[in-house]
Every structure is written in C-alpha cells, then in structure tokens.
CSV table of C-alpha atoms in Angstrom, one decimal:
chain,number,residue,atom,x,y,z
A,1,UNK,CA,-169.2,90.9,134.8
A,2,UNK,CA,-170.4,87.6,133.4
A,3,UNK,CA,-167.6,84.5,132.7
A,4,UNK,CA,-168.8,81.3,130.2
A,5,UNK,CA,-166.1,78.6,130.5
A,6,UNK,CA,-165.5,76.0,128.0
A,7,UNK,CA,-163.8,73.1,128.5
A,8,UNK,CA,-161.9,72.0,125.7
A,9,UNK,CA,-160.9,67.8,124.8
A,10,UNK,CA,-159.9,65.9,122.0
A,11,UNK,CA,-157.4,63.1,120.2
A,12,UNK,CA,-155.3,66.1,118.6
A,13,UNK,CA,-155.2,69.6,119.3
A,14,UNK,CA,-152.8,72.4,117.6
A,15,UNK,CA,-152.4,76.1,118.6
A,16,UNK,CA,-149.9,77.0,116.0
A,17,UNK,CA,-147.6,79.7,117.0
A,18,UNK,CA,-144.5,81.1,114.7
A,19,UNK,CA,-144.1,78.8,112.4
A,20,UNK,CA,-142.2,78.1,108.4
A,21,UNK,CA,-143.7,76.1,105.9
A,22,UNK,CA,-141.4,73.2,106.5
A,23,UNK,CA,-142.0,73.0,110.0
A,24,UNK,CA,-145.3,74.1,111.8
A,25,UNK,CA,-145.2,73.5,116.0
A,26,UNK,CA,-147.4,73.9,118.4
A,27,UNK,CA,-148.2,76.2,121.4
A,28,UNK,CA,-149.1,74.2,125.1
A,29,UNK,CA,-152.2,75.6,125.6
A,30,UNK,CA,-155.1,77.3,123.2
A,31,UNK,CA,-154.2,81.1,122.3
A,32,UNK,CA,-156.7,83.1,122.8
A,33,UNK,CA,-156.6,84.2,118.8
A,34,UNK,CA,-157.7,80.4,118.6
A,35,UNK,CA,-160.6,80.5,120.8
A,36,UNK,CA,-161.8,84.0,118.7
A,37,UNK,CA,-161.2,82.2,115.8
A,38,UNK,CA,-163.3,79.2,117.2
A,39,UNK,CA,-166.1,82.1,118.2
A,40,UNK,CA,-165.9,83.7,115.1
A,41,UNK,CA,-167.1,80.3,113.7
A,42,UNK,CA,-169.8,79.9,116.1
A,43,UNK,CA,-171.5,83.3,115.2
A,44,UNK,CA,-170.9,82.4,111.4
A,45,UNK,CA,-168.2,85.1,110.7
A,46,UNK,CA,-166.1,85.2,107.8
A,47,UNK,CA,-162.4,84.9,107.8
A,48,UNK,CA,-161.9,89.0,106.9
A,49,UNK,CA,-165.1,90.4,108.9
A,50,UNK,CA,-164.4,93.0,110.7
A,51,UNK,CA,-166.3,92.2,113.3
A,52,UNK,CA,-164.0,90.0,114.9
A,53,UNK,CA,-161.9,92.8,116.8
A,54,UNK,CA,-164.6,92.8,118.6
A,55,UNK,CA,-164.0,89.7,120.2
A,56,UNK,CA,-160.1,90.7,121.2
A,57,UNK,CA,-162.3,92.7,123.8
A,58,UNK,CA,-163.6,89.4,125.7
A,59,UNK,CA,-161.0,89.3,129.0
A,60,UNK,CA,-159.6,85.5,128.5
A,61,UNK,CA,-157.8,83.0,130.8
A,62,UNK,CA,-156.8,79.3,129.8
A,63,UNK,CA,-156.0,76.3,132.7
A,64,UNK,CA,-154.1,73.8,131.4
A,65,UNK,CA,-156.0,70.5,133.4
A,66,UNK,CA,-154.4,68.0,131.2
A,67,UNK,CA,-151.3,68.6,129.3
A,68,UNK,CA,-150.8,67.0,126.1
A,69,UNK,CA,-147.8,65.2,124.8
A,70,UNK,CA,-146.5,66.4,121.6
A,71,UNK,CA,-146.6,64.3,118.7
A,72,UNK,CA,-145.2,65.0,115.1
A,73,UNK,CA,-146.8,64.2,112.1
A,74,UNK,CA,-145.3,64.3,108.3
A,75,UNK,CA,-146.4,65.4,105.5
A,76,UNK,CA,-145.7,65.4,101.4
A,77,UNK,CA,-146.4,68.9,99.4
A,78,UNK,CA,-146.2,69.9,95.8
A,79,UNK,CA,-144.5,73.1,96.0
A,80,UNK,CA,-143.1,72.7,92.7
A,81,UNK,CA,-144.7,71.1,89.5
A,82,UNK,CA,-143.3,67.6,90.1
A,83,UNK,CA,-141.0,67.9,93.4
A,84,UNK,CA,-142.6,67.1,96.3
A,85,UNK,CA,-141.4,68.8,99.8
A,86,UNK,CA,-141.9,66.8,103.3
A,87,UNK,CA,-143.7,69.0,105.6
A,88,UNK,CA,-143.9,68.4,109.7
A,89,UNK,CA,-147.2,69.5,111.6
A,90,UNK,CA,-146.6,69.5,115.3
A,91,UNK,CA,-150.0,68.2,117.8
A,92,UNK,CA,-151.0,67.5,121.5
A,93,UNK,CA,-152.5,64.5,122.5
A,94,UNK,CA,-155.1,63.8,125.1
A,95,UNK,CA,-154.9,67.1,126.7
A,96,UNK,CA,-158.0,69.0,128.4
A,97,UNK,CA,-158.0,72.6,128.5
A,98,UNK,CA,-160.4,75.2,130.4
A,99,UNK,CA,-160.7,78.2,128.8
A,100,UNK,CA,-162.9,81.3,130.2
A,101,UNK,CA,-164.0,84.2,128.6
A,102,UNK,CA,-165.4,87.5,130.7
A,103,UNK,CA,-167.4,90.5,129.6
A,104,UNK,CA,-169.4,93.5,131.2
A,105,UNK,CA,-171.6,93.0,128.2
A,106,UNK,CA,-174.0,90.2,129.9
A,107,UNK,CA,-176.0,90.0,126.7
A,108,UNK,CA,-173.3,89.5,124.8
A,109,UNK,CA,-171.4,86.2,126.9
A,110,UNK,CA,-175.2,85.0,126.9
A,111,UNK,CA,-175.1,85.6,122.7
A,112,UNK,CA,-171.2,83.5,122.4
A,113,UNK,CA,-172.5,80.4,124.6
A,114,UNK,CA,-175.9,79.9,122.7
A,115,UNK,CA,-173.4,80.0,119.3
A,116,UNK,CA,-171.4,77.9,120.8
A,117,UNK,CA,-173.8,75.6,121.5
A,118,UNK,CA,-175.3,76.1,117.9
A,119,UNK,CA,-172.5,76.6,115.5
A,120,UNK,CA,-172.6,78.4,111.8
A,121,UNK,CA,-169.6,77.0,111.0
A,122,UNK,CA,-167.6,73.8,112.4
A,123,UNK,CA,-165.6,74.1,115.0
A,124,UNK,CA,-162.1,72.9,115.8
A,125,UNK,CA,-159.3,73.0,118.2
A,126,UNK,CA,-156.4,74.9,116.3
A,127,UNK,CA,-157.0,72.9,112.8
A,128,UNK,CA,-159.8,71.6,110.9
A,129,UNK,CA,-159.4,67.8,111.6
A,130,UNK,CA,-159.2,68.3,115.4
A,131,UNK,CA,-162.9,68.3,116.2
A,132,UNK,CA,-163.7,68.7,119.7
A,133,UNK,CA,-164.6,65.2,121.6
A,134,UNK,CA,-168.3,66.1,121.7
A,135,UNK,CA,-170.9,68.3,122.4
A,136,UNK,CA,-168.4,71.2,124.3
A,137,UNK,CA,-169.2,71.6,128.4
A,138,UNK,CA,-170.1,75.1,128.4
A,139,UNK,CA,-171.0,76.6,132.1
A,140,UNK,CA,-172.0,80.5,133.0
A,141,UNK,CA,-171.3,82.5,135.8
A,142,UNK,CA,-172.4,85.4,137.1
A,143,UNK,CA,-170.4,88.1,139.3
A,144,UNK,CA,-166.8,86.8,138.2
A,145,UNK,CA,-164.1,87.1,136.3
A,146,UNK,CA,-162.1,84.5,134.1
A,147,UNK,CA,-159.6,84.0,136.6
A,148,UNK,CA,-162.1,84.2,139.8
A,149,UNK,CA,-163.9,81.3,137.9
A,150,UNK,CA,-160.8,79.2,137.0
A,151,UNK,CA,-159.9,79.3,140.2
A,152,UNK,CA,-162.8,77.6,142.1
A,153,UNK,CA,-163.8,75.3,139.0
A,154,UNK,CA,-163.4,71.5,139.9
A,155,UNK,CA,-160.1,69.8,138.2
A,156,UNK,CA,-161.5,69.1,134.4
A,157,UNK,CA,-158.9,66.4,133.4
A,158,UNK,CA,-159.8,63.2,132.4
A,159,UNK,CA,-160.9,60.6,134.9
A,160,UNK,CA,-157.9,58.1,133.7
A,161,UNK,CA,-155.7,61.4,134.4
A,162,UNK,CA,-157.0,61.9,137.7
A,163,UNK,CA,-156.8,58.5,138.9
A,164,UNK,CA,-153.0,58.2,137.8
A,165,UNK,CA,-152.2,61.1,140.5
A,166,UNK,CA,-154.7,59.6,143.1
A,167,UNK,CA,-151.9,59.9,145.4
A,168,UNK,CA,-152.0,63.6,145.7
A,169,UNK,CA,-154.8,65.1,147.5
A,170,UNK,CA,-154.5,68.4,145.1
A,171,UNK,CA,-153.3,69.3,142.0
A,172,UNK,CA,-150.9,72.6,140.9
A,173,UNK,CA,-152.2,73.6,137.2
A,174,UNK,CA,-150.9,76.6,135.4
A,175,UNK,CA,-153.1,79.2,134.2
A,176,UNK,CA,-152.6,81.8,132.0
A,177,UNK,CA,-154.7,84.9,131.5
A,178,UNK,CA,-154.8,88.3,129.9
A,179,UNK,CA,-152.7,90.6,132.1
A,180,UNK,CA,-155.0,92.7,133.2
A,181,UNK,CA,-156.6,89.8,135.2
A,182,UNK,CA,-153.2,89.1,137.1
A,183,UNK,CA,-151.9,92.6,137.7
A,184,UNK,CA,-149.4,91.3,140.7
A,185,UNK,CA,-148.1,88.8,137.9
A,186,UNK,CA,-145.1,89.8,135.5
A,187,UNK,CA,-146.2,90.2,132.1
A,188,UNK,CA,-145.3,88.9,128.9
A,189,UNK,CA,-146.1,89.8,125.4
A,190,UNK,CA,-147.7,87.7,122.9
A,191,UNK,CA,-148.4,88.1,119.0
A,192,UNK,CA,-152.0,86.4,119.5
A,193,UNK,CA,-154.6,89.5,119.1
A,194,UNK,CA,-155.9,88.2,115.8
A,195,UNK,CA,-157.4,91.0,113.3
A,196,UNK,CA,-157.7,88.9,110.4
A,197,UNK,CA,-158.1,85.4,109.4
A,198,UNK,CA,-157.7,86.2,105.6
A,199,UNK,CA,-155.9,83.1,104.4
A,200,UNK,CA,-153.5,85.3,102.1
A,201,UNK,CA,-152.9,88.0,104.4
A,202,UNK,CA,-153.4,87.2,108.4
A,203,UNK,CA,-152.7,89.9,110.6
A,204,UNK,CA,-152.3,90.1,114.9
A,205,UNK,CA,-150.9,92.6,117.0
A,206,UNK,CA,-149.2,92.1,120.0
A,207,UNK,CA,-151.1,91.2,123.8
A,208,UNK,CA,-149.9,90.8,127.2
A,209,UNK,CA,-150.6,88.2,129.3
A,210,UNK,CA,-149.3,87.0,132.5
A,211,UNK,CA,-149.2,83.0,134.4
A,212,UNK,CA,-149.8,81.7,137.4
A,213,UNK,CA,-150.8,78.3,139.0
A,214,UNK,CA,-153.6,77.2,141.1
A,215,UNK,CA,-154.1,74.6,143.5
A,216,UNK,CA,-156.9,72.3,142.5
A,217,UNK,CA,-158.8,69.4,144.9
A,218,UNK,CA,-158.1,65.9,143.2
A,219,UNK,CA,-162.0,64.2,143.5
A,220,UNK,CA,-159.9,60.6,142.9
A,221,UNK,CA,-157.8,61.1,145.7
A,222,UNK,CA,-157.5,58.2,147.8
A,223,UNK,CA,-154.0,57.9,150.4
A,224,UNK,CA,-151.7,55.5,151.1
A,225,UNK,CA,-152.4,52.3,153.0
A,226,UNK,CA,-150.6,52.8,155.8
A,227,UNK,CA,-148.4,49.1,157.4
A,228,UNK,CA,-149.9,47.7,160.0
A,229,UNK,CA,-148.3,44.9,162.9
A,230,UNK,CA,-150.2,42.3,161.2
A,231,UNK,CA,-148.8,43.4,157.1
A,232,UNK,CA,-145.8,41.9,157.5
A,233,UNK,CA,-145.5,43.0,153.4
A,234,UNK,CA,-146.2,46.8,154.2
A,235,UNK,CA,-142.4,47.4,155.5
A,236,UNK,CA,-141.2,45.8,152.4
C-alpha cells in the first residue's frame, strides 16, 4: 500500500453537491468525485474517457484542517432571449484541506503525484476560477493507508489559524474517508463515484463513506501565563 497526500488551499473553494440552476451550494469538504476529476486533469483526460473509473478504485480520505466560511456569490443569466435570471453560486473561504489517496498499485500513486505535479490540463478546487494557492504540497508514503497517514500528519492549517487556537495544546479535526477504511464507523452513502464528466450528461453512482475525528498537536501552542504574587493584574 502506497498513500500521496495533497494538501489543498485557496481564496475560494466549491465542491458542488445537489444543486438547481438557480441555486448551486457547496459541500464542507472536497468529494472525492472532485479530487478524480482534479486527477483526471492531471493525466490529461477528457471529460467522457473512460478511463476515469479507474480512478473511483483509489481508497480516499479528506481532513478538514481549516474549515471555510461560506460565502454566496450572485449571478445574472440569459436563460431566455432577453430575460435575464439571477443565479447564486455558493463558496468556502480560506479553508485548508488534506486529502489522501491509497493504492496497492505503487506504480500507479507514483504515476498521479508526478501528474500532479505536472498537469495536462489546469487544475482547480471544485470550479475553474478557484486555482489552487500555489504549487500543491504533495508528500508519499509508503506502508499506509489514507487514514493511517491522516492520522499522524502534522495539523496543515494556516499559520494565522493555528495561532488563533494557540490556547489549545491539540486540535480535534474531522475526517472523512471511504468506508472501507473506517470499518468500526457507521456508514453513509454518498452520490459522489463520478463515471462521467460529460457536460450534457454527468453520471455517479452511489459510495459509502464513513467520519471520524482525530486529535492533532497544535505546533503554535503556547499556555496561559499563569498570576503570580507580584501581578497584581493577573487576578483581574
């Protein structure tokens, strides 16, 4: 078993979920039809290739390091010669994600980071205009799976982030994973294995996928000054 993890930052992010035309929200975390979509970029796929079942094979886990606030943005569409229609496209902002991807194929993880690292197409977070913030931190391990590695891998948030909760030594952060991964976990299902990107006919099938939380070290920790005889303010 071989695990790449991917941490994933920018201004915006969207994960769309069930949506209407007039109204389009936003999931909490990447879905993992978003991160094969993002893959399927990288290896410089086409929106009906085939070839991305394959990637609903990867095992796949998510930690939510940062979460986002949701912001809601407007929009004005033609959807009739001369009538224009006021659209709503939900975001997050400033949130930081982990995601991990597993495999038994070792060749294969190795073949999705170097694409990663050298894209065929752009990549985005959930929509075009959501660029990631950079070159993405991609790190490989050996020996575990997705949720063995979000597990021990340091708190990702943003150093602002961290230093706001300097007051806790450690951090509880939710991750979600396929089921499989947390088999003592309940499981939900989810209409997030993607088959298709074809813009005029997109078709997924139903996953499971289960959530827990981990405890994570806070590296900005620092604890309160403690009153002492001669801080005659440190009572107050």
């Amino acid at each position: 078993m071989k695990t790449i993890s991917i941490r994933l930052t920018s201004p915006l992010q969207s994960y769309g979920n069930e949506a209407q035309f007039a109204r389009r929200t936003t999931g909490d975390y990447p879905s993992k039809s978003a991160i094969v979509g993002m893959l399927a970029a990288a290896l410089g796929y086409q929106r009906d290739d085939p070839a991305i079942n394959a990637l609903n094979d990867l095992l796949f886990a998510v930690r939510v390091d940062q979460p986002g606030q949701v912001m809601t943005e407007f929009q004005t569409a033609e959807w009739k010669p001369g009538t224009r229609k006021l659209t709503y496209r939900d975001l997050l902002q400033d949130a930081v994600f982990v995601v991990a991807i597993g495999s038994e194929d070792e060749a294969w993880l190795d073949r999705l980071a170097e694409a990663l690292r050298h894209p065929r197409f752009q990549l985005y977070l959930g929509r075009r205009a959501n660029v990631p913030a950079g070159v993405l931190k991609i790190q490989t391990f050996a020996g575990q799976d997705p949720v063995g590695v979000l597990a021990q891998l340091p708190w990702q948030a943003s150093r602002w982030y961290q230093r706001r909760s300097r007051r806790q030594a450690s951090m509880s952060v939710q991750l979600i994973a396929d089921a499989v991964l947390l088999p003592e976990r309940r499981a939900d299902l989810v209409r997030d294995a993607v088959h298709s990107f074809d813009q005029k006919h997109r078709q997924y099938s139903f996953r499971p996928i289960a959530v827990t939380k981990v405890q994570l070290a806070n590296p900005e920790y620092k604890p309160a000054p403690t009153a002492t005889a001669q801080d005659a303010f440190g009572q107050v």
